[in-house]
JSON list of C-alpha atoms in Angstrom, two decimals:
[
{"chain": "A", "resi": 1, "resn": "MET", "atom": "CA", "xyz": [35.15, 59.96, 16.05]},
{"chain": "A", "resi": 2, "resn": "SER", "atom": "CA", "xyz": [37.33, 62.87, 17.15]},
{"chain": "A", "resi": 3, "resn": "ARG", "atom": "CA", "xyz": [34.59, 64.11, 19.48]},
{"chain": "A", "resi": 4, "resn": "GLU", "atom": "CA", "xyz": [34.89, 60.82, 21.36]},
{"chain": "A", "resi": 5, "resn": "SER", "atom": "CA", "xyz": [38.57, 61.38, 22.10]},
{"chain": "A", "resi": 6, "resn": "SER", "atom": "CA", "xyz": [37.44, 63.88, 24.72]},
{"chain": "A", "resi": 7, "resn": "ILE", "atom": "CA", "xyz": [36.54, 60.96, 27.01]},
{"chain": "A", "resi": 8, "resn": "SER", "atom": "CA", "xyz": [40.06, 59.57, 26.86]},
{"chain": "A", "resi": 9, "resn": "GLU", "atom": "CA", "xyz": [40.92, 60.64, 30.40]},
{"chain": "A", "resi": 10, "resn": "GLY", "atom": "CA", "xyz": [40.43, 58.19, 33.23]},
{"chain": "A", "resi": 11, "resn": "GLY", "atom": "CA", "xyz": [40.14, 54.89, 31.37]},
{"chain": "A", "resi": 12, "resn": "GLY", "atom": "CA", "xyz": [41.71, 52.56, 28.84]},
{"chain": "A", "resi": 13, "resn": "TRP", "atom": "CA", "xyz": [40.80, 51.76, 25.24]},
{"chain": "A", "resi": 14, "resn": "VAL", "atom": "CA", "xyz": [37.94, 49.40, 26.16]},
{"chain": "A", "resi": 15, "resn": "GLN", "atom": "CA", "xyz": [36.19, 51.98, 28.34]},
{"chain": "A", "resi": 16, "resn": "TRP", "atom": "CA", "xyz": [36.71, 54.65, 25.67]},
{"chain": "A", "resi": 17, "resn": "PHE", "atom": "CA", "xyz": [35.37, 52.40, 22.91]},
{"chain": "A", "resi": 18, "resn": "CYS", "atom": "CA", "xyz": [32.28, 51.25, 24.82]},
{"chain": "A", "resi": 19, "resn": "ALA", "atom": "CA", "xyz": [31.44, 54.83, 25.84]},
{"chain": "A", "resi": 20, "resn": "MET", "atom": "CA", "xyz": [30.97, 55.92, 22.23]},
{"chain": "A", "resi": 21, "resn": "GLU", "atom": "CA", "xyz": [27.51, 57.20, 21.36]},
{"chain": "A", "resi": 22, "resn": "ASP", "atom": "CA", "xyz": [26.49, 54.25, 19.13]},
{"chain": "A", "resi": 23, "resn": "HIS", "atom": "CA", "xyz": [28.07, 51.55, 21.30]},
{"chain": "A", "resi": 24, "resn": "GLN", "atom": "CA", "xyz": [25.50, 51.39, 24.11]},
{"chain": "A", "resi": 25, "resn": "PHE", "atom": "CA", "xyz": [24.79, 47.72, 23.29]},
{"chain": "A", "resi": 26, "resn": "LEU", "atom": "CA", "xyz": [28.38, 46.75, 24.17]},
{"chain": "A", "resi": 27, "resn": "CYS", "atom": "CA", "xyz": [29.69, 45.95, 27.63]},
{"chain": "A", "resi": 28, "resn": "GLU", "atom": "CA", "xyz": [33.23, 46.31, 28.91]},
{"chain": "A", "resi": 29, "resn": "VAL", "atom": "CA", "xyz": [35.11, 43.01, 28.68]},
{"chain": "A", "resi": 30, "resn": "ASP", "atom": "CA", "xyz": [37.55, 42.34, 31.52]},
{"chain": "A", "resi": 31, "resn": "ASP", "atom": "CA", "xyz": [41.28, 42.60, 30.76]},
{"chain": "A", "resi": 32, "resn": "GLU", "atom": "CA", "xyz": [41.70, 39.23, 32.49]},
{"chain": "A", "resi": 33, "resn": "PHE", "atom": "CA", "xyz": [39.30, 37.61, 30.02]},
{"chain": "A", "resi": 34, "resn": "ILE", "atom": "CA", "xyz": [41.07, 39.21, 27.05]},
{"chain": "A", "resi": 35, "resn": "ARG", "atom": "CA", "xyz": [44.54, 38.17, 28.25]},
{"chain": "A", "resi": 36, "resn": "ASP", "atom": "CA", "xyz": [43.52, 34.50, 28.55]},
{"chain": "A", "resi": 37, "resn": "ASN", "atom": "CA", "xyz": [44.65, 32.82, 25.31]},
{"chain": "A", "resi": 38, "resn": "PHE", "atom": "CA", "xyz": [41.98, 30.15, 25.70]},
{"chain": "A", "resi": 39, "resn": "ASN", "atom": "CA", "xyz": [39.31, 32.80, 25.15]},
{"chain": "A", "resi": 40, "resn": "LEU", "atom": "CA", "xyz": [41.02, 33.99, 21.97]},
{"chain": "A", "resi": 41, "resn": "TYR", "atom": "CA", "xyz": [41.35, 30.59, 20.31]},
{"chain": "A", "resi": 42, "resn": "GLY", "atom": "CA", "xyz": [40.85, 30.71, 16.53]},
{"chain": "A", "resi": 43, "resn": "LEU", "atom": "CA", "xyz": [40.75, 34.51, 16.23]},
{"chain": "A", "resi": 44, "resn": "LYS", "atom": "CA", "xyz": [44.34, 35.22, 15.18]},
{"chain": "A", "resi": 45, "resn": "SER", "atom": "CA", "xyz": [43.90, 33.85, 11.63]},
{"chain": "A", "resi": 46, "resn": "LYS", "atom": "CA", "xyz": [41.07, 36.34, 10.95]},
{"chain": "A", "resi": 47, "resn": "PHE", "atom": "CA", "xyz": [43.25, 39.44, 11.26]},
{"chain": "A", "resi": 48, "resn": "ASN", "atom": "CA", "xyz": [46.31, 40.89, 9.54]},
{"chain": "A", "resi": 49, "resn": "PHE", "atom": "CA", "xyz": [47.35, 43.05, 12.51]},
{"chain": "A", "resi": 50, "resn": "TYR", "atom": "CA", "xyz": [46.24, 40.72, 15.29]},
{"chain": "A", "resi": 51, "resn": "ASN", "atom": "CA", "xyz": [49.05, 41.45, 17.78]},
{"chain": "A", "resi": 52, "resn": "GLU", "atom": "CA", "xyz": [48.90, 45.21, 17.23]},
{"chain": "A", "resi": 53, "resn": "ALA", "atom": "CA", "xyz": [45.10, 45.17, 17.54]},
{"chain": "A", "resi": 54, "resn": "LEU", "atom": "CA", "xyz": [45.24, 43.15, 20.76]},
{"chain": "A", "resi": 55, "resn": "ASP", "atom": "CA", "xyz": [47.84, 45.53, 22.22]},
{"chain": "A", "resi": 56, "resn": "LEU", "atom": "CA", "xyz": [45.61, 48.46, 21.33]},
{"chain": "A", "resi": 57, "resn": "ILE", "atom": "CA", "xyz": [42.60, 46.87, 23.06]},
{"chain": "A", "resi": 58, "resn": "LEU", "atom": "CA", "xyz": [44.63, 46.25, 26.22]},
{"chain": "A", "resi": 59, "resn": "SER", "atom": "CA", "xyz": [46.19, 49.69, 26.17]},
{"chain": "A", "resi": 60, "resn": "SER", "atom": "CA", "xyz": [45.66, 51.92, 29.18]},
{"chain": "A", "resi": 61, "resn": "GLU", "atom": "CA", "xyz": [45.81, 54.92, 26.87]},
{"chain": "A", "resi": 62, "resn": "THR", "atom": "CA", "xyz": [43.15, 56.08, 24.41]},
{"chain": "A", "resi": 63, "resn": "PRO", "atom": "CA", "xyz": [43.47, 57.56, 20.93]},
{"chain": "A", "resi": 64, "resn": "ASP", "atom": "CA", "xyz": [43.80, 61.30, 20.49]},
{"chain": "A", "resi": 65, "resn": "ASP", "atom": "CA", "xyz": [42.97, 63.44, 17.45]},
{"chain": "A", "resi": 66, "resn": "GLU", "atom": "CA", "xyz": [46.42, 62.92, 15.98]},
{"chain": "A", "resi": 67, "resn": "ASP", "atom": "CA", "xyz": [46.10, 59.13, 16.17]},
{"chain": "A", "resi": 68, "resn": "LEU", "atom": "CA", "xyz": [42.70, 59.24, 14.50]},
{"chain": "A", "resi": 69, "resn": "GLU", "atom": "CA", "xyz": [44.18, 61.04, 11.50]},
{"chain": "A", "resi": 70, "resn": "ASP", "atom": "CA", "xyz": [46.96, 58.49, 10.99]},
{"chain": "A", "resi": 71, "resn": "GLU", "atom": "CA", "xyz": [46.16, 55.94, 8.24]},
{"chain": "A", "resi": 72, "resn": "ARG", "atom": "CA", "xyz": [48.29, 53.16, 9.74]},
{"chain": "A", "resi": 73, "resn": "PHE", "atom": "CA", "xyz": [46.65, 53.64, 13.13]},
{"chain": "A", "resi": 74, "resn": "LEU", "atom": "CA", "xyz": [43.19, 53.53, 11.58]},
{"chain": "A", "resi": 75, "resn": "GLU", "atom": "CA", "xyz": [43.97, 50.17, 9.93]},
{"chain": "A", "resi": 76, "resn": "VAL", "atom": "CA", "xyz": [44.94, 48.72, 13.30]},
{"chain": "A", "resi": 77, "resn": "TYR", "atom": "CA", "xyz": [41.98, 50.45, 14.95]},
{"chain": "A", "resi": 78, "resn": "GLN", "atom": "CA", "xyz": [39.50, 48.83, 12.55]},
{"chain": "A", "resi": 79, "resn": "GLU", "atom": "CA", "xyz": [40.94, 45.41, 13.29]},
{"chain": "A", "resi": 80, "resn": "ALA", "atom": "CA", "xyz": [40.93, 46.16, 17.02]},
{"chain": "A", "resi": 81, "resn": "THR", "atom": "CA", "xyz": [37.23, 47.06, 16.73]},
{"chain": "A", "resi": 82, "resn": "ASP", "atom": "CA", "xyz": [36.37, 43.75, 15.07]},
{"chain": "A", "resi": 83, "resn": "LEU", "atom": "CA", "xyz": [38.67, 41.72, 17.32]},
{"chain": "A", "resi": 84, "resn": "TYR", "atom": "CA", "xyz": [37.09, 43.27, 20.41]},
{"chain": "A", "resi": 85, "resn": "GLY", "atom": "CA", "xyz": [33.67, 42.53, 18.95]},
{"chain": "A", "resi": 86, "resn": "LEU", "atom": "CA", "xyz": [34.42, 38.83, 18.51]},
{"chain": "A", "resi": 87, "resn": "ILE", "atom": "CA", "xyz": [35.90, 38.64, 22.01]},
{"chain": "A", "resi": 88, "resn": "HIS", "atom": "CA", "xyz": [32.79, 40.44, 23.27]},
{"chain": "A", "resi": 89, "resn": "ALA", "atom": "CA", "xyz": [30.55, 37.78, 21.67]},
{"chain": "A", "resi": 90, "resn": "ARG", "atom": "CA", "xyz": [32.36, 35.12, 23.71]},
{"chain": "A", "resi": 91, "resn": "PHE", "atom": "CA", "xyz": [32.40, 37.15, 26.92]},
{"chain": "A", "resi": 92, "resn": "ILE", "atom": "CA", "xyz": [28.67, 37.91, 27.05]},
{"chain": "A", "resi": 93, "resn": "ILE", "atom": "CA", "xyz": [27.77, 34.22, 27.32]},
{"chain": "A", "resi": 94, "resn": "THR", "atom": "CA", "xyz": [29.93, 33.77, 30.43]},
{"chain": "A", "resi": 95, "resn": "ALA", "atom": "CA", "xyz": [28.35, 34.13, 33.88]},
{"chain": "A", "resi": 96, "resn": "LYS", "atom": "CA", "xyz": [29.86, 37.58, 34.40]},
{"chain": "A", "resi": 97, "resn": "GLY", "atom": "CA", "xyz": [29.05, 38.77, 30.88]},
{"chain": "A", "resi": 98, "resn": "LEU", "atom": "CA", "xyz": [25.45, 37.56, 31.16]},
{"chain": "A", "resi": 99, "resn": "GLY", "atom": "CA", "xyz": [25.08, 39.46, 34.43]},
{"chain": "A", "resi": 100, "resn": "MET", "atom": "CA", "xyz": [26.33, 42.67, 32.81]},
{"chain": "A", "resi": 101, "resn": "MET", "atom": "CA", "xyz": [23.98, 42.25, 29.84]},
{"chain": "A", "resi": 102, "resn": "LYS", "atom": "CA", "xyz": [21.11, 41.52, 32.24]},
{"chain": "A", "resi": 103, "resn": "ASP", "atom": "CA", "xyz": [21.63, 44.91, 33.87]},
{"chain": "A", "resi": 104, "resn": "LYS", "atom": "CA", "xyz": [21.53, 46.58, 30.45]},
{"chain": "A", "resi": 105, "resn": "TYR", "atom": "CA", "xyz": [18.39, 44.64, 29.49]},
{"chain": "A", "resi": 106, "resn": "LEU", "atom": "CA", "xyz": [16.51, 45.54, 32.67]},
{"chain": "A", "resi": 107, "resn": "GLY", "atom": "CA", "xyz": [17.55, 49.15, 32.19]},
{"chain": "A", "resi": 108, "resn": "GLY", "atom": "CA", "xyz": [16.12, 49.16, 28.68]},
{"chain": "A", "resi": 109, "resn": "LYS", "atom": "CA", "xyz": [19.50, 49.94, 27.12]},
{"chain": "A", "resi": 110, "resn": "PHE", "atom": "CA", "xyz": [18.76, 47.76, 24.08]},
{"chain": "A", "resi": 111, "resn": "GLY", "atom": "CA", "xyz": [15.42, 49.44, 23.37]},
{"chain": "A", "resi": 112, "resn": "ALA", "atom": "CA", "xyz": [11.85, 48.16, 23.16]},
{"chain": "A", "resi": 113, "resn": "CYS", "atom": "CA", "xyz": [10.00, 45.98, 20.67]},
{"chain": "A", "resi": 114, "resn": "PRO", "atom": "CA", "xyz": [8.40, 48.09, 17.89]},
{"chain": "A", "resi": 115, "resn": "ARG", "atom": "CA", "xyz": [5.41, 45.69, 17.73]},
{"chain": "A", "resi": 116, "resn": "VAL", "atom": "CA", "xyz": [2.42, 47.46, 19.28]},
{"chain": "A", "resi": 117, "resn": "LEU", "atom": "CA", "xyz": [0.97, 44.31, 20.88]},
{"chain": "A", "resi": 118, "resn": "CYS", "atom": "CA", "xyz": [4.24, 43.62, 22.72]},
{"chain": "A", "resi": 119, "resn": "GLU", "atom": "CA", "xyz": [3.60, 46.75, 24.82]},
{"chain": "A", "resi": 120, "resn": "ARG", "atom": "CA", "xyz": [7.20, 48.02, 24.74]},
{"chain": "A", "resi": 121, "resn": "GLN", "atom": "CA", "xyz": [8.76, 44.73, 25.80]},
{"chain": "A", "resi": 122, "resn": "ASN", "atom": "CA", "xyz": [12.52, 45.08, 26.29]},
{"chain": "A", "resi": 123, "resn": "VAL", "atom": "CA", "xyz": [14.60, 43.50, 23.53]},
{"chain": "A", "resi": 124, "resn": "LEU", "atom": "CA", "xyz": [18.01, 41.82, 23.28]},
{"chain": "A", "resi": 125, "resn": "PRO", "atom": "CA", "xyz": [20.79, 42.31, 20.71]},
{"chain": "A", "resi": 126, "resn": "VAL", "atom": "CA", "xyz": [21.36, 39.48, 18.23]},
{"chain": "A", "resi": 127, "resn": "GLY", "atom": "CA", "xyz": [23.48, 38.77, 15.18]},
{"chain": "A", "resi": 128, "resn": "MET", "atom": "CA", "xyz": [22.15, 37.09, 12.05]},
{"chain": "A", "resi": 129, "resn": "SER", "atom": "CA", "xyz": [25.59, 35.62, 11.34]},
{"chain": "A", "resi": 130, "resn": "GLU", "atom": "CA", "xyz": [28.75, 34.71, 13.22]},
{"chain": "A", "resi": 131, "resn": "GLU", "atom": "CA", "xyz": [30.80, 36.17, 10.35]},
{"chain": "A", "resi": 132, "resn": "LEU", "atom": "CA", "xyz": [32.03, 39.76, 10.35]},
{"chain": "A", "resi": 133, "resn": "ARG", "atom": "CA", "xyz": [30.73, 42.34, 7.85]},
{"chain": "A", "resi": 134, "resn": "THR", "atom": "CA", "xyz": [27.62, 40.31, 7.01]},
{"chain": "A", "resi": 135, "resn": "SER", "atom": "CA", "xyz": [24.91, 42.17, 8.89]},
{"chain": "A", "resi": 136, "resn": "ARG", "atom": "CA", "xyz": [24.62, 44.92, 11.47]},
{"chain": "A", "resi": 137, "resn": "VAL", "atom": "CA", "xyz": [23.29, 44.09, 14.92]},
{"chain": "A", "resi": 138, "resn": "LYS", "atom": "CA", "xyz": [19.56, 43.39, 15.16]},
{"chain": "A", "resi": 139, "resn": "VAL", "atom": "CA", "xyz": [17.27, 43.12, 18.22]},
{"chain": "A", "resi": 140, "resn": "PHE", "atom": "CA", "xyz": [15.23, 40.11, 19.33]},
{"chain": "A", "resi": 141, "resn": "CYS", "atom": "CA", "xyz": [11.95, 40.44, 21.23]},
{"chain": "A", "resi": 142, "resn": "PRO", "atom": "CA", "xyz": [11.48, 37.60, 23.75]},
{"chain": "A", "resi": 143, "resn": "ARG", "atom": "CA", "xyz": [7.71, 38.18, 23.76]},
{"chain": "A", "resi": 144, "resn": "CYS", "atom": "CA", "xyz": [6.84, 37.86, 20.06]},
{"chain": "A", "resi": 145, "resn": "GLU", "atom": "CA", "xyz": [10.15, 36.09, 19.27]},
{"chain": "A", "resi": 146, "resn": "GLU", "atom": "CA", "xyz": [10.77, 38.21, 16.17]},
{"chain": "A", "resi": 147, "resn": "VAL", "atom": "CA", "xyz": [13.88, 40.08, 15.00]},
{"chain": "A", "resi": 148, "resn": "TYR", "atom": "CA", "xyz": [13.89, 43.81, 14.21]},
{"chain": "A", "resi": 149, "resn": "ILE", "atom": "CA", "xyz": [16.22, 46.60, 13.16]},
{"chain": "A", "resi": 150, "resn": "PRO", "atom": "CA", "xyz": [17.13, 48.63, 16.27]},
{"chain": "A", "resi": 151, "resn": "LYS", "atom": "CA", "xyz": [15.52, 52.05, 16.59]},
{"chain": "A", "resi": 152, "resn": "LYS", "atom": "CA", "xyz": [19.03, 53.42, 17.05]},
{"chain": "A", "resi": 153, "resn": "LYS", "atom": "CA", "xyz": [20.75, 52.05, 13.94]},
{"chain": "A", "resi": 154, "resn": "CYS", "atom": "CA", "xyz": [24.24, 51.45, 15.49]},
{"chain": "A", "resi": 155, "resn": "PRO", "atom": "CA", "xyz": [25.89, 51.78, 12.04]},
{"chain": "A", "resi": 156, "resn": "ASP", "atom": "CA", "xyz": [29.31, 50.42, 13.02]},
{"chain": "A", "resi": 157, "resn": "VAL", "atom": "CA", "xyz": [28.17, 47.65, 15.39]},
{"chain": "A", "resi": 158, "resn": "ASP", "atom": "CA", "xyz": [28.42, 44.28, 13.63]},
{"chain": "A", "resi": 159, "resn": "GLY", "atom": "CA", "xyz": [25.96, 41.51, 14.44]},
{"chain": "A", "resi": 160, "resn": "ALA", "atom": "CA", "xyz": [28.92, 39.17, 14.95]},
{"chain": "A", "resi": 161, "resn": "TYR", "atom": "CA", "xyz": [29.80, 41.18, 18.09]},
{"chain": "A", "resi": 162, "resn": "PHE", "atom": "CA", "xyz": [26.86, 39.35, 19.74]},
{"chain": "A", "resi": 163, "resn": "GLY", "atom": "CA", "xyz": [26.42, 36.17, 17.70]},
{"chain": "A", "resi": 164, "resn": "CYS", "atom": "CA", "xyz": [23.29, 34.22, 16.86]},
{"chain": "A", "resi": 165, "resn": "SER", "atom": "CA", "xyz": [22.91, 32.36, 20.17]},
{"chain": "A", "resi": 166, "resn": "PHE", "atom": "CA", "xyz": [23.10, 35.15, 22.75]},
{"chain": "A", "resi": 167, "resn": "PRO", "atom": "CA", "xyz": [19.34, 35.82, 23.25]},
{"chain": "A", "resi": 168, "resn": "SER", "atom": "CA", "xyz": [18.57, 32.11, 23.71]},
{"chain": "A", "resi": 169, "resn": "ILE", "atom": "CA", "xyz": [21.41, 31.61, 26.19]},
{"chain": "A", "resi": 170, "resn": "PHE", "atom": "CA", "xyz": [20.39, 34.77, 28.04]},
{"chain": "A", "resi": 171, "resn": "LEU", "atom": "CA", "xyz": [16.75, 33.67, 28.36]},
{"chain": "A", "resi": 172, "resn": "MET", "atom": "CA", "xyz": [17.66, 30.14, 29.44]},
{"chain": "A", "resi": 173, "resn": "ASN", "atom": "CA", "xyz": [19.63, 31.65, 32.33]},
{"chain": "A", "resi": 174, "resn": "PHE", "atom": "CA", "xyz": [17.19, 34.35, 33.44]},
{"chain": "A", "resi": 175, "resn": "ILE", "atom": "CA", "xyz": [13.72, 33.26, 32.29]},
{"chain": "A", "resi": 176, "resn": "GLN", "atom": "CA", "xyz": [12.51, 32.73, 35.88]},
{"chain": "A", "resi": 177, "resn": "GLU", "atom": "CA", "xyz": [13.71, 36.15, 37.01]},
{"chain": "A", "resi": 178, "resn": "ILE", "atom": "CA", "xyz": [12.56, 38.17, 34.02]},
{"chain": "A", "resi": 179, "resn": "GLN", "atom": "CA", "xyz": [9.05, 36.69, 33.59]},
{"chain": "A", "resi": 180, "resn": "ILE", "atom": "CA", "xyz": [8.31, 37.40, 29.92]},
{"chain": "A", "resi": 181, "resn": "PRO", "atom": "CA", "xyz": [4.52, 37.96, 29.42]},
{"chain": "A", "resi": 182, "resn": "VAL", "atom": "CA", "xyz": [2.79, 35.34, 27.26]},
{"chain": "A", "resi": 183, "resn": "ASN", "atom": "CA", "xyz": [2.28, 36.48, 23.67]},
{"chain": "A", "resi": 184, "resn": "ASN", "atom": "CA", "xyz": [-1.44, 35.71, 23.35]},
{"chain": "A", "resi": 185, "resn": "GLN", "atom": "CA", "xyz": [-2.50, 38.63, 21.17]},
{"chain": "A", "resi": 186, "resn": "THR", "atom": "CA", "xyz": [-2.40, 38.80, 17.40]},
{"chain": "A", "resi": 187, "resn": "TYR", "atom": "CA", "xyz": [-3.53, 41.49, 14.99]},
{"chain": "A", "resi": 188, "resn": "VAL", "atom": "CA", "xyz": [-6.21, 40.42, 12.50]},
{"chain": "A", "resi": 189, "resn": "PRO", "atom": "CA", "xyz": [-6.66, 42.63, 9.40]},
{"chain": "A", "resi": 190, "resn": "ARG", "atom": "CA", "xyz": [-10.25, 43.57, 8.56]},
{"chain": "A", "resi": 191, "resn": "VAL", "atom": "CA", "xyz": [-12.21, 45.62, 6.02]},
{"chain": "A", "resi": 192, "resn": "PHE", "atom": "CA", "xyz": [-15.17, 47.45, 7.59]},
{"chain": "A", "resi": 193, "resn": "GLY", "atom": "CA", "xyz": [-15.13, 44.90, 10.40]},
{"chain": "A", "resi": 194, "resn": "PHE", "atom": "CA", "xyz": [-15.05, 41.84, 8.16]},
{"chain": "A", "resi": 195, "resn": "ARG", "atom": "CA", "xyz": [-12.12, 39.41, 8.09]},
{"chain": "A", "resi": 196, "resn": "ILE", "atom": "CA", "xyz": [-10.32, 39.16, 4.78]},
{"chain": "A", "resi": 197, "resn": "TYR", "atom": "CA", "xyz": [-10.54, 36.02, 2.64]},
{"chain": "A", "resi": 198, "resn": "LYS", "atom": "CA", "xyz": [-7.39, 33.87, 2.88]},
{"chain": "A", "resi": 199, "resn": "LYS", "atom": "CA", "xyz": [-5.78, 36.32, 5.32]},
{"chain": "A", "resi": 200, "resn": "LYS", "atom": "CA", "xyz": [-4.91, 35.79, 8.97]},
{"chain": "A", "resi": 201, "resn": "GLY", "atom": "CA", "xyz": [-8.01, 35.21, 11.11]},
{"chain": "A", "resi": 202, "resn": "SER", "atom": "CA", "xyz": [-10.22, 34.15, 8.22]},
{"chain": "A", "resi": 203, "resn": "ARG", "atom": "CA", "xyz": [-11.85, 30.73, 8.35]},
{"chain": "A", "resi": 204, "resn": "TYR", "atom": "CA", "xyz": [-10.52, 30.33, 4.81]},
{"chain": "A", "resi": 205, "resn": "GLN", "atom": "CA", "xyz": [-7.01, 31.33, 5.81]},
{"chain": "A", "resi": 206, "resn": "ASP", "atom": "CA", "xyz": [-4.43, 29.92, 3.41]},
{"chain": "A", "resi": 207, "resn": "THR", "atom": "CA", "xyz": [-2.56, 27.28, 5.40]},
{"chain": "A", "resi": 208, "resn": "GLN", "atom": "CA", "xyz": [-0.77, 25.82, 2.39]},
{"chain": "A", "resi": 209, "resn": "GLN", "atom": "CA", "xyz": [2.12, 28.25, 2.61]},
{"chain": "A", "resi": 210, "resn": "LYS", "atom": "CA", "xyz": [4.36, 27.40, 5.53]},
{"chain": "A", "resi": 211, "resn": "ALA", "atom": "CA", "xyz": [6.70, 30.01, 6.92]},
{"chain": "A", "resi": 212, "resn": "THR", "atom": "CA", "xyz": [10.43, 29.41, 6.51]},
{"chain": "A", "resi": 213, "resn": "GLU", "atom": "CA", "xyz": [12.24, 29.13, 9.83]},
{"chain": "A", "resi": 214, "resn": "ILE", "atom": "CA", "xyz": [15.29, 31.40, 10.12]},
{"chain": "A", "resi": 215, "resn": "THR", "atom": "CA", "xyz": [17.60, 31.63, 13.12]},
{"chain": "A", "resi": 216, "resn": "HIS", "atom": "CA", "xyz": [20.63, 32.86, 11.18]},
{"chain": "A", "resi": 217, "resn": "TYR", "atom": "CA", "xyz": [21.61, 33.59, 7.60]},
{"chain": "A", "resi": 218, "resn": "SER", "atom": "CA", "xyz": [22.11, 30.47, 5.47]},
{"chain": "A", "resi": 219, "resn": "GLU", "atom": "CA", "xyz": [25.05, 30.12, 3.06]},
{"chain": "A", "resi": 220, "resn": "GLU", "atom": "CA", "xyz": [22.76, 31.04, 0.17]},
{"chain": "A", "resi": 221, "resn": "GLN", "atom": "CA", "xyz": [21.55, 34.17, 1.97]},
{"chain": "A", "resi": 222, "resn": "LEU", "atom": "CA", "xyz": [25.14, 35.10, 2.84]},
{"chain": "A", "resi": 223, "resn": "LYS", "atom": "CA", "xyz": [26.13, 34.93, -0.83]},
{"chain": "A", "resi": 224, "resn": "LYS", "atom": "CA", "xyz": [23.25, 37.25, -1.75]},
{"chain": "A", "resi": 225, "resn": "LEU", "atom": "CA", "xyz": [24.17, 39.68, 1.03]},
{"chain": "A", "resi": 226, "resn": "ARG", "atom": "CA", "xyz": [27.82, 39.72, 0.00]},
{"chain": "A", "resi": 227, "resn": "GLY", "atom": "CA", "xyz": [26.77, 40.42, -3.58]},
{"chain": "A", "resi": 228, "resn": "LYS", "atom": "CA", "xyz": [24.61, 43.33, -2.43]},
{"chain": "A", "resi": 229, "resn": "ASN", "atom": "CA", "xyz": [27.40, 44.68, -0.22]},
{"chain": "A", "resi": 230, "resn": "GLU", "atom": "CA", "xyz": [29.90, 44.53, -3.08]},
{"chain": "A", "resi": 231, "resn": "GLN", "atom": "CA", "xyz": [27.44, 46.29, -5.40]},
{"chain": "A", "resi": 232, "resn": "GLN", "atom": "CA", "xyz": [26.79, 49.00, -2.78]},
{"chain": "A", "resi": 233, "resn": "THR", "atom": "CA", "xyz": [30.54, 49.50, -2.33]},
{"chain": "A", "resi": 234, "resn": "LYS", "atom": "CA", "xyz": [30.96, 49.96, -6.10]},
{"chain": "A", "resi": 235, "resn": "GLU", "atom": "CA", "xyz": [28.07, 52.44, -6.22]},
{"chain": "A", "resi": 236, "resn": "ASP", "atom": "CA", "xyz": [29.53, 54.41, -3.30]},
{"chain": "A", "resi": 237, "resn": "TYR", "atom": "CA", "xyz": [32.90, 54.50, -5.08]},
{"chain": "A", "resi": 238, "resn": "VAL", "atom": "CA", "xyz": [31.34, 55.75, -8.33]},
{"chain": "A", "resi": 239, "resn": "GLN", "atom": "CA", "xyz": [29.45, 58.48, -6.47]},
{"chain": "A", "resi": 240, "resn": "LYS", "atom": "CA", "xyz": [32.69, 59.67, -4.89]}
]
């Protein structure tokens, strides 16, 4: 983090935060949008240091090395990070926010689909939950319509900073301009040229098992994820 304090000159907290190495998926939310209480409705109850975090986000100054070593500041900073993320999720589905994300998409800032048959189709960021600390940001390919882990892991970027609906809203607004190629290719596994019994492409393909549709994590999945996160936290603590 301290290495990022070197970019503190010439911009406020938002510019400093979005310029961090792992934050290339984020765009800079306007101060005007952040100052409008209508856009912040329902967020205050989620944070212990809401007012301090909001002041930090709107600050024209950026943290220095001394700030980043102060425990009290770091508590507020963590809440400011999450608060900004939730505000960001609301901003990117506005006309201005969509335009900014479109520029990032066309510039390939979110990366390309890892599926070979998608031919490096640009992807969009997506969250698997609207709740914080459930899942890191993922990427959605508009060509194969599958979700993947980003090539650049973005370890401190929560999926809730984008929400579950962003890719769909984005595509509904720009589908005519972007022209996504039709996904008409599929890989068929073979052994020495022969299709495999009951596998994809076989005339005896097993059609009994229907795939489960997932657009976000269900309550049951969230409980499992929270259990895993708690277990991982305990293991990390023991190792320390």
